[in-house]
Coordinates of C-alpha atoms in Angstrom, one line a residue:
M23 CA 18.3 -57.4 -15.4
K24 CA 18.7 -54.4 -13.1
P25 CA 22.1 -53.4 -11.7
V26 CA 22.9 -54.7 -8.2
S27 CA 25.4 -52.8 -6.1
I28 CA 27.9 -54.6 -4.0
I29 CA 26.5 -53.1 -0.8
Q30 CA 23.0 -54.3 -1.8
S31 CA 24.6 -57.7 -2.4
L32 CA 25.8 -57.9 1.2
V33 CA 22.4 -57.2 2.5
L34 CA 20.9 -59.8 0.2
G35 CA 23.4 -62.3 1.6
I36 CA 25.0 -63.1 -1.8
G37 CA 28.4 -63.4 0.0
I38 CA 30.4 -60.7 -1.7
T39 CA 32.9 -59.2 0.7
L40 CA 34.3 -56.2 -1.2
S41 CA 33.9 -52.9 0.7
A42 CA 33.8 -50.4 -2.2
E43 CA 30.4 -49.8 -3.9
F44 CA 30.2 -50.2 -7.6
S45 CA 27.7 -51.6 -10.0
V46 CA 27.8 -55.1 -11.6
I47 CA 25.3 -55.9 -14.3
A48 CA 24.7 -59.5 -15.1
D49 CA 23.0 -60.7 -18.3
L50 CA 21.7 -57.8 -20.2
D51 CA 18.3 -58.0 -22.0
L52 CA 18.6 -56.2 -25.4
V53 CA 14.9 -56.1 -26.1
T54 CA 11.6 -56.5 -24.3
V55 CA 8.2 -57.1 -25.7
L56 CA 5.3 -56.1 -23.4
D57 CA 1.7 -55.3 -24.2
G58 CA 2.3 -55.2 -27.9
Q59 CA 5.2 -52.8 -27.6
I60 CA 8.8 -53.5 -28.6
S61 CA 11.5 -51.7 -26.5
N62 CA 15.2 -52.0 -26.7
F63 CA 18.1 -51.3 -24.4
P64 CA 19.1 -48.5 -24.2
G65 CA 17.1 -45.5 -25.4
D66 CA 14.4 -47.4 -27.3
K67 CA 15.8 -46.5 -30.7
H68 CA 15.0 -49.1 -33.3
G69 CA 13.6 -49.4 -36.8
T70 CA 13.6 -51.5 -40.0
W71 CA 15.1 -51.2 -43.5
G72 CA 14.6 -52.8 -46.8
N73 CA 17.0 -52.3 -49.8
K74 CA 15.6 -52.4 -53.3
Q75 CA 12.1 -52.5 -51.8
A76 CA 12.6 -55.6 -49.8
K77 CA 9.7 -56.3 -47.5
V78 CA 10.4 -56.3 -43.8
K79 CA 7.9 -55.7 -41.1
L80 CA 8.7 -55.8 -37.3
S81 CA 5.8 -56.4 -34.9
D82 CA 5.0 -58.7 -32.0
K83 CA 2.9 -61.9 -31.6
L84 CA 2.0 -64.3 -28.9
I85 CA 3.4 -67.7 -29.8
D86 CA 3.1 -70.8 -27.6
G87 CA 2.2 -68.5 -24.7
K88 CA 5.4 -66.4 -25.3
R89 CA 5.3 -62.8 -26.4
A90 CA 7.9 -62.4 -29.1
M91 CA 9.1 -60.2 -31.9
M92 CA 7.7 -61.2 -35.3
I93 CA 9.8 -60.4 -38.4
Q94 CA 7.9 -60.9 -41.7
Y95 CA 10.1 -60.6 -44.7
G96 CA 10.3 -61.0 -48.5
V97 CA 13.6 -60.8 -50.5
E98 CA 12.6 -62.7 -53.6
Q99 CA 14.3 -60.2 -56.0
P100 CA 18.1 -59.9 -56.7
R101 CA 20.0 -57.5 -54.4
Q102 CA 17.1 -57.3 -52.0
D103 CA 18.0 -57.3 -48.3
G104 CA 16.5 -55.8 -45.1
G105 CA 16.0 -56.3 -41.4
A106 CA 15.5 -54.6 -38.1
W107 CA 18.1 -52.6 -36.2
F108 CA 18.2 -51.8 -32.5
G109 CA 20.4 -48.9 -31.1
L110 CA 23.1 -49.7 -28.5
S111 CA 24.3 -46.1 -27.8
H112 CA 28.0 -46.9 -27.2
T113 CA 27.4 -50.1 -25.3
D114 CA 30.6 -51.9 -24.2
L115 CA 30.7 -55.6 -25.2
R116 CA 34.0 -56.5 -23.6
S117 CA 32.7 -57.9 -20.3
Y118 CA 30.2 -60.2 -22.0
E119 CA 30.9 -63.6 -23.4
A120 CA 28.0 -64.4 -25.8
V121 CA 24.7 -63.3 -27.2
E122 CA 21.8 -65.5 -26.7
L123 CA 18.3 -65.6 -28.2
Q124 CA 15.3 -67.9 -28.8
V125 CA 14.1 -68.3 -32.4
R126 CA 11.2 -70.1 -34.1
G127 CA 10.0 -70.1 -37.7
A128 CA 6.4 -70.1 -38.8
A129 CA 7.0 -73.0 -41.3
G130 CA 10.7 -73.9 -40.8
G131 CA 13.6 -73.2 -43.2
E132 CA 13.5 -69.4 -42.8
M133 CA 16.7 -67.3 -42.8
L134 CA 17.9 -64.8 -40.2
V135 CA 21.3 -63.1 -39.5
L136 CA 22.4 -61.5 -36.2
G137 CA 24.8 -58.6 -36.5
F138 CA 26.6 -56.0 -34.4
K139 CA 27.9 -52.7 -35.7
D140 CA 30.5 -50.6 -33.8
D141 CA 30.9 -46.8 -33.6
R142 CA 33.4 -46.9 -36.5
W143 CA 30.6 -48.5 -38.5
F144 CA 32.4 -51.8 -38.9
E145 CA 29.9 -54.6 -38.9
S146 CA 30.0 -58.3 -38.3
K147 CA 27.0 -60.5 -39.2
L148 CA 26.5 -64.3 -38.6
P149 CA 23.6 -66.5 -39.9
L150 CA 21.7 -68.2 -37.1
A151 CA 21.7 -71.3 -39.2
N152 CA 25.5 -71.6 -38.5
Y153 CA 24.6 -72.4 -34.9
L154 CA 21.6 -74.6 -35.4
K155 CA 22.2 -78.2 -36.7
E156 CA 18.9 -78.3 -38.6
G157 CA 18.4 -74.6 -39.2
I158 CA 15.4 -72.6 -38.1
K159 CA 12.4 -74.9 -37.3
P160 CA 8.7 -74.4 -36.4
E161 CA 9.6 -74.8 -32.7
W162 CA 11.5 -72.8 -30.2
Q163 CA 15.3 -73.2 -30.2
T164 CA 17.9 -71.4 -28.1
V165 CA 20.9 -70.0 -30.0
R166 CA 24.1 -68.9 -28.2
I167 CA 26.8 -67.2 -30.2
P168 CA 30.2 -66.4 -28.7
L169 CA 30.9 -62.7 -29.1
K170 CA 34.4 -63.5 -30.3
D171 CA 32.9 -64.9 -33.5
F172 CA 31.9 -61.3 -34.5
D173 CA 35.5 -60.8 -35.6
R174 CA 35.0 -57.8 -37.9
L175 CA 34.3 -55.4 -35.1
R176 CA 37.0 -52.9 -34.3
M177 CA 35.6 -51.1 -31.3
R178 CA 34.0 -53.7 -29.0
Y179 CA 33.9 -51.1 -26.2
S180 CA 31.6 -48.8 -28.2
L181 CA 28.7 -50.4 -30.2
D182 CA 26.3 -48.5 -32.3
N183 CA 23.6 -51.1 -32.9
W184 CA 22.7 -54.7 -33.3
S185 CA 20.4 -56.2 -36.0
L186 CA 18.4 -59.1 -37.4
S187 CA 18.5 -59.2 -41.1
V188 CA 17.7 -61.2 -44.3
S189 CA 19.1 -61.2 -47.8
N190 CA 18.4 -62.6 -51.2
K191 CA 22.0 -63.9 -51.3
M192 CA 21.4 -66.2 -48.3
E193 CA 20.4 -69.8 -48.2
G194 CA 16.9 -70.3 -46.8
A195 CA 13.3 -69.3 -47.7
K196 CA 13.2 -66.0 -49.5
S197 CA 10.0 -65.0 -47.7
G198 CA 8.7 -66.0 -44.4
E199 CA 7.9 -65.2 -40.8
V200 CA 10.4 -65.6 -37.9
Y201 CA 9.8 -65.1 -34.2
V202 CA 12.5 -64.0 -31.8
A203 CA 12.5 -63.7 -28.0
S204 CA 14.8 -63.3 -25.0
V205 CA 17.7 -61.6 -26.8
K206 CA 20.4 -61.0 -24.2
L207 CA 24.1 -60.5 -23.7
I208 CA 25.6 -63.2 -21.4
G209 CA 28.3 -62.3 -18.9
E210 CA 29.2 -60.2 -16.0
G211 CA 28.6 -56.9 -17.7
G212 CA 29.6 -53.5 -16.3
K213 CA 31.6 -50.7 -17.8
L214 CA 35.3 -51.3 -18.1
P215 CA 37.9 -48.6 -18.4
P216 CA 38.4 -47.4 -22.0
P217 CA 41.2 -49.5 -23.7
V218 CA 44.5 -47.9 -24.2
E219 CA 44.7 -47.7 -28.0
A220 CA 46.9 -45.7 -30.3
K221 CA 44.8 -43.0 -31.9
E222 CA 46.2 -41.3 -34.9
R223 CA 47.3 -37.7 -34.0
Y224 CA 46.9 -34.7 -36.3
P225 CA 49.3 -32.1 -35.3
I226 CA 48.6 -28.4 -35.9
A227 CA 51.5 -26.6 -37.7
F228 CA 51.5 -23.5 -35.5
D229 CA 51.1 -22.4 -31.9
V230 CA 47.4 -21.9 -31.6
E231 CA 47.8 -19.7 -28.5
K232 CA 49.8 -17.2 -30.6
A233 CA 47.8 -17.7 -33.8
T234 CA 46.1 -14.8 -35.6
D235 CA 42.4 -14.9 -36.2
D236 CA 43.1 -15.5 -39.9
Q237 CA 45.2 -18.5 -39.1
V238 CA 42.4 -19.9 -36.9
Y239 CA 39.9 -19.3 -39.7
D240 CA 42.1 -21.0 -42.3
L241 CA 42.7 -24.0 -40.1
L242 CA 39.1 -24.5 -39.2
Q243 CA 37.9 -24.1 -42.8
R244 CA 40.5 -26.2 -44.4
S245 CA 40.0 -29.0 -41.9
A246 CA 36.3 -29.0 -42.4
F247 CA 36.7 -28.9 -46.2
D248 CA 38.9 -32.0 -46.1
F249 CA 35.9 -34.0 -44.8
F250 CA 33.8 -33.2 -47.8
W251 CA 36.7 -33.8 -50.2
K252 CA 38.2 -37.0 -48.7
E253 CA 35.1 -38.7 -47.5
S254 CA 33.5 -38.6 -51.0
N255 CA 33.1 -41.0 -53.9
P256 CA 34.7 -39.0 -56.7
K257 CA 32.7 -41.0 -59.4
N258 CA 29.2 -40.0 -58.2
G259 CA 29.9 -37.1 -55.8
L260 CA 28.3 -38.8 -52.8
I261 CA 29.7 -37.8 -49.4
K262 CA 29.5 -39.8 -46.2
D263 CA 26.9 -38.8 -43.6
A264 CA 29.6 -39.2 -40.9
C265 CA 33.0 -40.6 -40.4
Y266 CA 35.4 -41.7 -37.7
A267 CA 37.7 -38.9 -36.4
F268 CA 40.9 -40.8 -35.8
G269 CA 41.3 -43.3 -38.6
D270 CA 39.5 -45.4 -41.1
D271 CA 35.9 -46.6 -40.8
G272 CA 33.2 -48.7 -42.4
M273 CA 30.6 -46.0 -43.1
Q274 CA 28.7 -46.8 -46.2
S275 CA 25.8 -44.3 -46.0
A276 CA 26.0 -40.9 -47.8
S277 CA 23.6 -38.1 -47.0
I278 CA 22.3 -35.7 -49.5
A279 CA 22.7 -33.0 -46.9
S280 CA 26.4 -33.7 -46.8
V281 CA 26.4 -33.4 -50.6
G282 CA 24.7 -30.0 -50.5
F283 CA 27.2 -28.6 -48.0
G284 CA 30.0 -30.3 -50.1
L285 CA 29.0 -28.6 -53.3
S286 CA 29.3 -25.2 -51.7
A287 CA 32.5 -26.3 -50.0
I288 CA 34.1 -27.1 -53.3
C289 CA 33.3 -23.7 -54.6
I290 CA 35.0 -22.2 -51.5
A291 CA 38.0 -24.5 -52.0
E292 CA 38.6 -23.6 -55.6
K293 CA 38.3 -19.9 -54.7
R294 CA 40.9 -20.3 -51.9
G295 CA 43.2 -22.4 -54.1
W296 CA 43.1 -25.5 -52.0
I297 CA 42.2 -27.5 -55.1
T298 CA 42.5 -26.7 -58.8
H299 CA 39.7 -25.6 -61.1
D300 CA 39.8 -28.9 -63.0
Q301 CA 39.6 -30.9 -59.8
A302 CA 36.7 -28.9 -58.5
Y303 CA 34.8 -28.8 -61.7
E304 CA 35.1 -32.5 -62.3
R305 CA 33.9 -33.5 -58.9
V306 CA 30.9 -31.1 -59.0
L307 CA 29.9 -32.2 -62.5
N308 CA 30.1 -35.9 -61.6
A309 CA 27.8 -35.2 -58.6
L310 CA 25.2 -33.3 -60.6
K311 CA 25.2 -35.8 -63.4
F312 CA 24.6 -38.6 -60.9
F313 CA 21.7 -36.8 -59.3
R314 CA 20.3 -35.7 -62.6
D315 CA 20.5 -39.1 -64.3
E316 CA 20.9 -41.9 -61.9
A317 CA 20.0 -41.3 -58.3
E318 CA 16.6 -42.6 -57.2
Q319 CA 14.2 -39.7 -56.9
H320 CA 10.5 -39.0 -57.0
K321 CA 9.0 -35.7 -58.4
G322 CA 12.4 -34.1 -58.0
F323 CA 12.9 -35.0 -54.3
Y324 CA 15.7 -37.2 -53.1
Y325 CA 16.1 -39.8 -50.4
H326 CA 17.8 -38.9 -47.2
Y327 CA 20.6 -41.5 -47.6
Y328 CA 22.3 -43.4 -50.4
E329 CA 24.8 -46.1 -50.5
M330 CA 28.3 -44.7 -51.2
D331 CA 29.4 -47.2 -53.8
T332 CA 26.2 -48.3 -55.5
G333 CA 24.2 -45.1 -55.3
Y334 CA 21.1 -47.0 -54.3
R335 CA 18.7 -45.7 -51.7
S336 CA 19.9 -46.7 -48.3
G337 CA 17.4 -49.0 -46.6
D338 CA 13.9 -47.7 -46.5
C339 CA 14.8 -44.1 -45.6
E340 CA 12.4 -41.4 -46.5
L341 CA 12.2 -39.0 -49.4
S342 CA 13.3 -36.0 -47.3
S343 CA 12.2 -32.4 -48.1
I344 CA 14.7 -30.7 -45.8
D345 CA 17.6 -32.8 -46.9
T346 CA 16.6 -32.3 -50.5
G347 CA 16.6 -28.5 -49.7
L348 CA 20.1 -28.6 -48.2
F349 CA 21.2 -30.4 -51.3
L350 CA 19.5 -28.0 -53.6
Y351 CA 21.2 -24.9 -52.0
G352 CA 24.5 -26.6 -52.8
V353 CA 23.3 -27.0 -56.4
V354 CA 22.3 -23.3 -56.5
T355 CA 25.8 -22.2 -55.4
A356 CA 27.5 -24.6 -58.0
K357 CA 25.2 -23.3 -60.7
E358 CA 26.1 -19.7 -60.0
F359 CA 29.8 -20.4 -59.5
Y360 CA 30.2 -22.3 -62.8
K361 CA 28.0 -20.1 -64.8
G362 CA 27.8 -20.9 -68.6
T363 CA 29.0 -24.5 -68.2
E364 CA 27.5 -28.0 -68.3
V365 CA 27.3 -27.7 -64.5
E366 CA 24.8 -24.8 -64.8
E367 CA 22.7 -26.8 -67.3
A368 CA 22.6 -29.9 -65.0
A369 CA 21.8 -27.8 -62.0
K370 CA 18.9 -26.1 -63.8
T371 CA 17.4 -29.5 -64.7
I372 CA 17.7 -30.7 -61.0
L373 CA 16.2 -27.5 -59.7
D374 CA 13.3 -27.2 -62.2
R375 CA 11.9 -30.7 -61.8
V376 CA 11.3 -30.4 -58.0
E377 CA 7.5 -30.5 -57.6
W378 CA 7.1 -28.4 -54.5
D379 CA 3.3 -28.3 -54.8
W380 CA 3.2 -32.1 -54.5
M381 CA 5.1 -31.9 -51.1
Q382 CA 2.4 -29.8 -49.5
L383 CA 0.1 -31.2 -46.8
N384 CA -3.5 -30.5 -47.8
K385 CA -2.2 -27.7 -50.1
G386 CA -0.7 -26.0 -47.1
V387 CA 2.7 -26.1 -45.4
L388 CA 5.4 -28.5 -46.7
S389 CA 5.6 -32.0 -45.4
M390 CA 8.8 -33.5 -44.0
G391 CA 8.7 -36.2 -46.6
W392 CA 7.2 -39.3 -48.2
K393 CA 7.9 -43.0 -48.6
P394 CA 7.1 -45.2 -51.6
E395 CA 6.0 -47.9 -49.2
N396 CA 3.0 -45.7 -48.3
P397 CA 2.5 -43.9 -51.7
D398 CA -0.8 -42.3 -51.0
A399 CA 0.2 -40.3 -47.9
M400 CA 2.8 -37.7 -47.0
I401 CA 4.7 -38.0 -43.8
P402 CA 2.3 -36.1 -41.4
Y403 CA 5.0 -34.1 -39.7
N404 CA 5.4 -30.7 -41.4
W405 CA 7.5 -27.5 -41.6
G406 CA 4.8 -25.3 -40.1
G407 CA 7.0 -23.6 -37.5
Y408 CA 10.1 -21.5 -37.5
N409 CA 13.2 -23.8 -37.8
E410 CA 15.6 -25.0 -40.4
G411 CA 12.6 -25.7 -42.6
M412 CA 12.2 -22.0 -43.4
M413 CA 14.9 -22.3 -46.0
L414 CA 12.6 -24.5 -48.1
Y415 CA 10.1 -21.7 -48.7
P416 CA 12.1 -19.3 -50.8
L417 CA 12.9 -22.3 -53.2
A418 CA 9.3 -23.5 -53.1
I419 CA 7.5 -20.1 -53.5
G420 CA 10.1 -18.9 -56.0
S421 CA 10.1 -22.0 -58.1
K422 CA 9.7 -21.4 -61.9
T423 CA 8.0 -24.7 -62.5
H424 CA 6.1 -25.9 -59.4
P425 CA 5.6 -23.0 -57.0
I426 CA 3.4 -23.0 -53.9
P427 CA 1.4 -19.9 -52.9
A428 CA 3.3 -17.2 -51.1
K429 CA 0.5 -17.0 -48.5
I430 CA 1.7 -20.4 -47.1
W431 CA 4.6 -18.6 -45.4
D432 CA 2.1 -16.4 -43.5
V433 CA 0.8 -19.5 -41.7
V434 CA 4.2 -20.7 -40.6
D435 CA 4.4 -20.0 -36.8
R436 CA 6.9 -17.3 -36.0
E437 CA 6.0 -16.1 -32.5
Q438 CA 8.8 -14.3 -30.6
M439 CA 9.9 -15.0 -27.1
V440 CA 12.2 -13.3 -24.6
Y441 CA 15.1 -14.8 -22.7
N442 CA 17.5 -12.5 -20.8
K443 CA 16.0 -9.5 -22.6
R444 CA 16.9 -11.2 -25.8
K445 CA 13.8 -11.1 -28.0
H446 CA 13.8 -13.6 -30.9
V447 CA 11.8 -16.2 -32.7
P448 CA 13.1 -19.5 -31.4
G449 CA 13.9 -22.5 -33.6
G450 CA 11.3 -25.1 -33.1
G451 CA 11.6 -27.6 -30.3
A452 CA 14.7 -27.0 -28.3
N453 CA 15.8 -23.8 -30.1
A454 CA 19.0 -25.7 -31.2
L455 CA 21.4 -23.4 -33.0
F456 CA 21.4 -25.5 -36.2
T457 CA 17.8 -24.3 -36.8
H458 CA 19.2 -20.8 -37.1
Q459 CA 22.4 -21.7 -38.9
Y460 CA 21.3 -23.9 -41.8
P461 CA 19.1 -21.3 -43.6
Q462 CA 21.7 -18.6 -43.3
C463 CA 24.6 -20.8 -44.5
W464 CA 23.1 -19.7 -47.9
L465 CA 20.5 -17.0 -47.4
D466 CA 22.0 -13.5 -46.8
L467 CA 19.3 -12.0 -44.5
R468 CA 21.4 -9.4 -42.9
T469 CA 19.5 -6.4 -44.3
F470 CA 16.1 -7.9 -44.8
K471 CA 13.0 -8.0 -42.6
D472 CA 9.7 -9.9 -43.1
K473 CA 6.1 -8.7 -42.8
K474 CA 6.3 -9.0 -39.0
G475 CA 9.3 -6.8 -38.9
V476 CA 11.7 -9.6 -38.0
N477 CA 15.3 -9.4 -39.2
Y478 CA 16.3 -13.1 -39.1
F479 CA 20.0 -12.4 -39.0
E480 CA 19.5 -10.3 -35.8
N481 CA 17.1 -13.0 -34.7
S482 CA 19.8 -15.7 -35.0
T483 CA 22.3 -13.4 -33.3
Q484 CA 20.1 -13.0 -30.3
A485 CA 19.4 -16.8 -30.2
T486 CA 23.2 -17.4 -30.2
F487 CA 23.8 -15.0 -27.3
A488 CA 20.9 -16.7 -25.4
N489 CA 22.5 -20.1 -26.0
Q490 CA 25.8 -19.0 -24.6
E491 CA 24.2 -17.2 -21.6
W492 CA 22.1 -20.2 -20.7
C493 CA 25.3 -22.3 -20.6
K494 CA 27.0 -19.7 -18.4
E495 CA 24.0 -19.5 -16.0
N496 CA 24.0 -23.3 -15.6
E497 CA 27.7 -23.7 -15.0
A498 CA 27.1 -24.8 -11.4
N499 CA 25.3 -27.9 -12.8
F500 CA 27.9 -29.0 -15.4
K501 CA 31.6 -29.2 -15.5
T502 CA 31.6 -28.5 -19.3
F503 CA 29.9 -25.2 -18.8
K504 CA 31.9 -24.3 -15.8
A505 CA 35.1 -24.6 -17.8
G506 CA 33.8 -21.9 -20.1
Y507 CA 32.5 -24.1 -23.0
W508 CA 29.2 -23.4 -24.6
G509 CA 27.2 -24.4 -27.7
L510 CA 23.9 -26.5 -27.7
T511 CA 22.6 -27.9 -30.9
A512 CA 22.0 -31.3 -32.5
S513 CA 25.2 -33.5 -32.3
D514 CA 26.7 -36.8 -31.2
G515 CA 26.4 -37.3 -27.5
P516 CA 27.4 -39.8 -24.8
D517 CA 24.0 -41.5 -25.2
G518 CA 23.9 -41.2 -29.0
Y519 CA 22.6 -38.5 -31.3
N520 CA 20.9 -35.7 -29.4
V521 CA 19.1 -32.5 -30.1
D522 CA 19.8 -29.8 -27.5
G523 CA 19.2 -26.0 -27.3
A524 CA 18.5 -23.1 -25.0
P525 CA 16.6 -21.9 -23.0
F526 CA 14.4 -25.0 -23.5
S527 CA 17.2 -27.3 -22.8
K528 CA 17.2 -30.7 -21.0
S529 CA 21.0 -30.6 -21.4
N530 CA 23.3 -33.3 -20.0
G531 CA 26.2 -31.0 -20.4
T532 CA 27.3 -32.0 -23.9
V533 CA 28.8 -29.2 -26.0
A534 CA 29.0 -29.3 -29.8
P535 CA 31.8 -27.2 -31.3
T536 CA 29.7 -26.6 -34.5
A537 CA 27.2 -24.6 -32.4
A538 CA 29.7 -21.8 -31.7
L539 CA 31.8 -22.2 -34.9
G540 CA 28.8 -22.3 -37.2
S541 CA 27.7 -19.0 -35.6
F542 CA 30.7 -16.9 -36.6
P543 CA 28.7 -14.4 -38.7
F544 CA 26.3 -13.9 -35.8
T545 CA 28.8 -13.6 -33.0
P546 CA 32.3 -13.2 -34.4
K547 CA 34.1 -12.3 -31.1
L548 CA 32.2 -14.8 -29.0
S549 CA 32.7 -17.6 -31.6
M550 CA 36.5 -16.9 -31.8
E551 CA 36.8 -17.0 -28.1
A552 CA 35.0 -20.4 -28.1
A553 CA 37.3 -21.7 -30.9
R554 CA 40.4 -20.7 -28.9
N555 CA 38.9 -22.3 -25.8
F556 CA 38.3 -25.5 -27.6
F557 CA 42.0 -25.7 -28.5
K558 CA 42.8 -26.1 -24.8
L559 CA 41.3 -29.6 -25.3
K560 CA 43.0 -30.3 -28.6
D561 CA 44.5 -33.6 -27.5
Q562 CA 41.0 -34.9 -26.9
L563 CA 39.0 -32.9 -29.5
W564 CA 41.3 -32.5 -32.5
G565 CA 41.1 -35.2 -35.2
R566 CA 41.7 -35.4 -38.9
Y567 CA 39.0 -32.9 -39.9
G568 CA 39.1 -30.5 -37.0
F569 CA 37.2 -30.6 -33.7
V570 CA 35.1 -33.7 -33.1
D571 CA 31.4 -33.5 -33.0
G572 CA 30.8 -33.1 -29.3
F573 CA 32.2 -33.6 -25.8
N574 CA 31.0 -33.8 -22.2
L575 CA 33.4 -33.3 -19.3
D576 CA 30.9 -34.5 -16.7
R577 CA 30.8 -37.9 -18.4
D578 CA 34.5 -37.8 -19.4
W579 CA 33.3 -38.4 -22.9
F580 CA 34.6 -37.1 -26.2
S581 CA 33.0 -37.9 -29.6
M582 CA 35.0 -39.9 -32.1
K583 CA 32.8 -38.8 -35.1
Y584 CA 32.3 -36.0 -37.6
L585 CA 28.9 -35.4 -39.1
G586 CA 28.7 -33.7 -42.5
I587 CA 25.8 -31.5 -41.4
D588 CA 27.9 -30.2 -38.5
Q589 CA 31.1 -29.7 -40.6
G590 CA 29.2 -27.8 -43.2
P591 CA 28.1 -24.8 -41.1
I592 CA 31.7 -24.3 -39.8
L593 CA 33.1 -24.0 -43.3
L594 CA 30.3 -22.0 -45.0
M595 CA 29.7 -19.6 -42.1
I596 CA 33.3 -18.7 -41.6
E597 CA 33.5 -18.0 -45.4
N598 CA 30.4 -15.9 -45.2
L599 CA 32.0 -13.9 -42.4
R600 CA 35.2 -13.4 -44.3
T601 CA 34.1 -12.9 -47.9
G602 CA 30.3 -13.5 -48.1
L603 CA 31.0 -15.9 -51.0
V604 CA 28.2 -18.4 -50.4
W605 CA 25.7 -15.7 -49.6
E606 CA 26.6 -13.8 -52.8
L607 CA 26.3 -16.9 -55.0
T608 CA 22.9 -17.9 -53.5
M609 CA 21.4 -14.5 -53.7
K610 CA 22.2 -14.3 -57.4
D611 CA 19.7 -17.1 -58.0
E612 CA 16.4 -15.7 -59.5
S613 CA 14.2 -18.2 -57.8
V614 CA 15.6 -17.5 -54.4
R615 CA 15.3 -13.8 -54.8
S616 CA 11.8 -14.1 -56.2
G617 CA 10.7 -16.4 -53.3
L618 CA 12.0 -14.0 -50.6
E619 CA 10.3 -11.1 -52.3
K620 CA 6.9 -12.9 -52.6
M621 CA 7.3 -14.0 -48.9
G622 CA 7.4 -10.3 -47.9
F623 CA 11.1 -9.9 -47.2
T624 CA 12.0 -6.3 -47.8
P625 CA 15.4 -4.5 -47.6
E626 CA 16.1 -2.2 -44.7
K627 CA 18.9 0.3 -44.4
K628 CA 21.1 -0.8 -41.5
D629 CA 24.6 -1.9 -40.6
A630 CA 25.0 -5.5 -41.5
S631 CA 27.6 -6.1 -38.8
P632 CA 26.6 -8.2 -35.7
P633 CA 26.7 -6.5 -32.2
D634 CA 30.0 -8.1 -31.2
A635 CA 31.8 -7.6 -34.6
P636 CA 35.4 -6.5 -34.4
A637 CA 35.9 -2.8 -35.2
K638 CA 36.5 -2.1 -38.9

């Protein structure tokens, strides 16, 4: 139902006599099915999952003259579960009383569970059968569930998603077909003021306004490292994809990208004395043993997400080439840091079994991934343009066991553009800064150029300046930019996860601290100024692991999350600026060096310092 303003209501004769104009949203439809297309509120983000190869398919069907979602499922085997999820992008439930839907089974006796998950990843699920006297029947029934029954939610004012799921553990048919229609929230709706809740505070031990640069570096690095150390399962080395910034959370998904950053983070931490050698070595070895011996993988590639406790593939996520790459660079640094140990041997096994030639699309550029549910086809999207995917090619071309031809790099699109006289090869899509940062968290390209004469360290420096300048030039449009903040990349945003960049931006004014803080080697002065500026909002931005993932002053919104892939560049890139440790470890690897050489990267004599580096 569309929002109706109070002034519109007076014209319509509804009889409301308030003079101020504001929006009231009545019952809210959570999903619509039109012309064979399923769309959800808001943002049309939805998908399916199936653990342990559970079969779940979401489509639509005309039943009894009613267009409905159709969920076909099969969970006959132990530990199988799956379902369909629908994004809610921070939706506030507090002004609604119930959730209502219509349900019908194809044969009767089917199972189905409705759930909500909040932005701290706490989830509450309820079987529909609990609200149907005779369970699901082969005729339409209306189910209304009071929202108060979802009692495991912690943040009712900020929801991540809702879901319909099935499980082998549930009562009911272990396979079947269920139809669902008219899913809606019942109540007045509307956005209420944020609740006054006590958030944990994380004081800084010194006056940041008087802090030296080294104090700022230490604080940012140690805070970011704590994410990788504390949000980890020590037994298998898995590290959360994300976590809540101001307290505990229910996040159960680990990302292999987080693990890759985390392996390098542990090397930094041991070197800096934050943890002992024994602590560091044990954690790294446990992680590498898990990925060598236990983690589900195919031809050396790993799934994007794993369950923190069990180590199982999370849902039906893809076998991801880029996330495997981020993980492998962490393995490379650990291999070189713990030379001559069991860690080195485990790392070699992991690196050598990756079949890069299998991941090619038609023997060309690398695919973004693969799924066992469609075993005969790669994911059609590829790493054929300049972006974070470029970091895969040194590993793939330099592989000792399954290399791809060096000529593949020549077909990767690397056309330059000019913005504000800043000539550079943009990162694909929005030119988000993470596309420039990820490769150079590990690859030291300061004194190398490729066949086209491009020095990618200089290239990333120009892209970072362009990002900051675009924000400054658009400060009249956004309060965040007007206050002097900048940094467009992929991050949490007021409407959910968002990829932003410049000058191709469709920005809503959200700034991600990792954009500036992960660019320290490129723009040391500019990034330090940004860091000190962020501290002006420390009461809103500073949580248990440093600055939160994003903020937007126009929307009066501040993230409550950390993402591993955003914490990692902050820690690694500051270390590279200070000591070059991660660069040094990576460039010792024979395959990396061989790959770059075969790709046509050649040394050039030049000052490795960026244009705005402090005087030596």
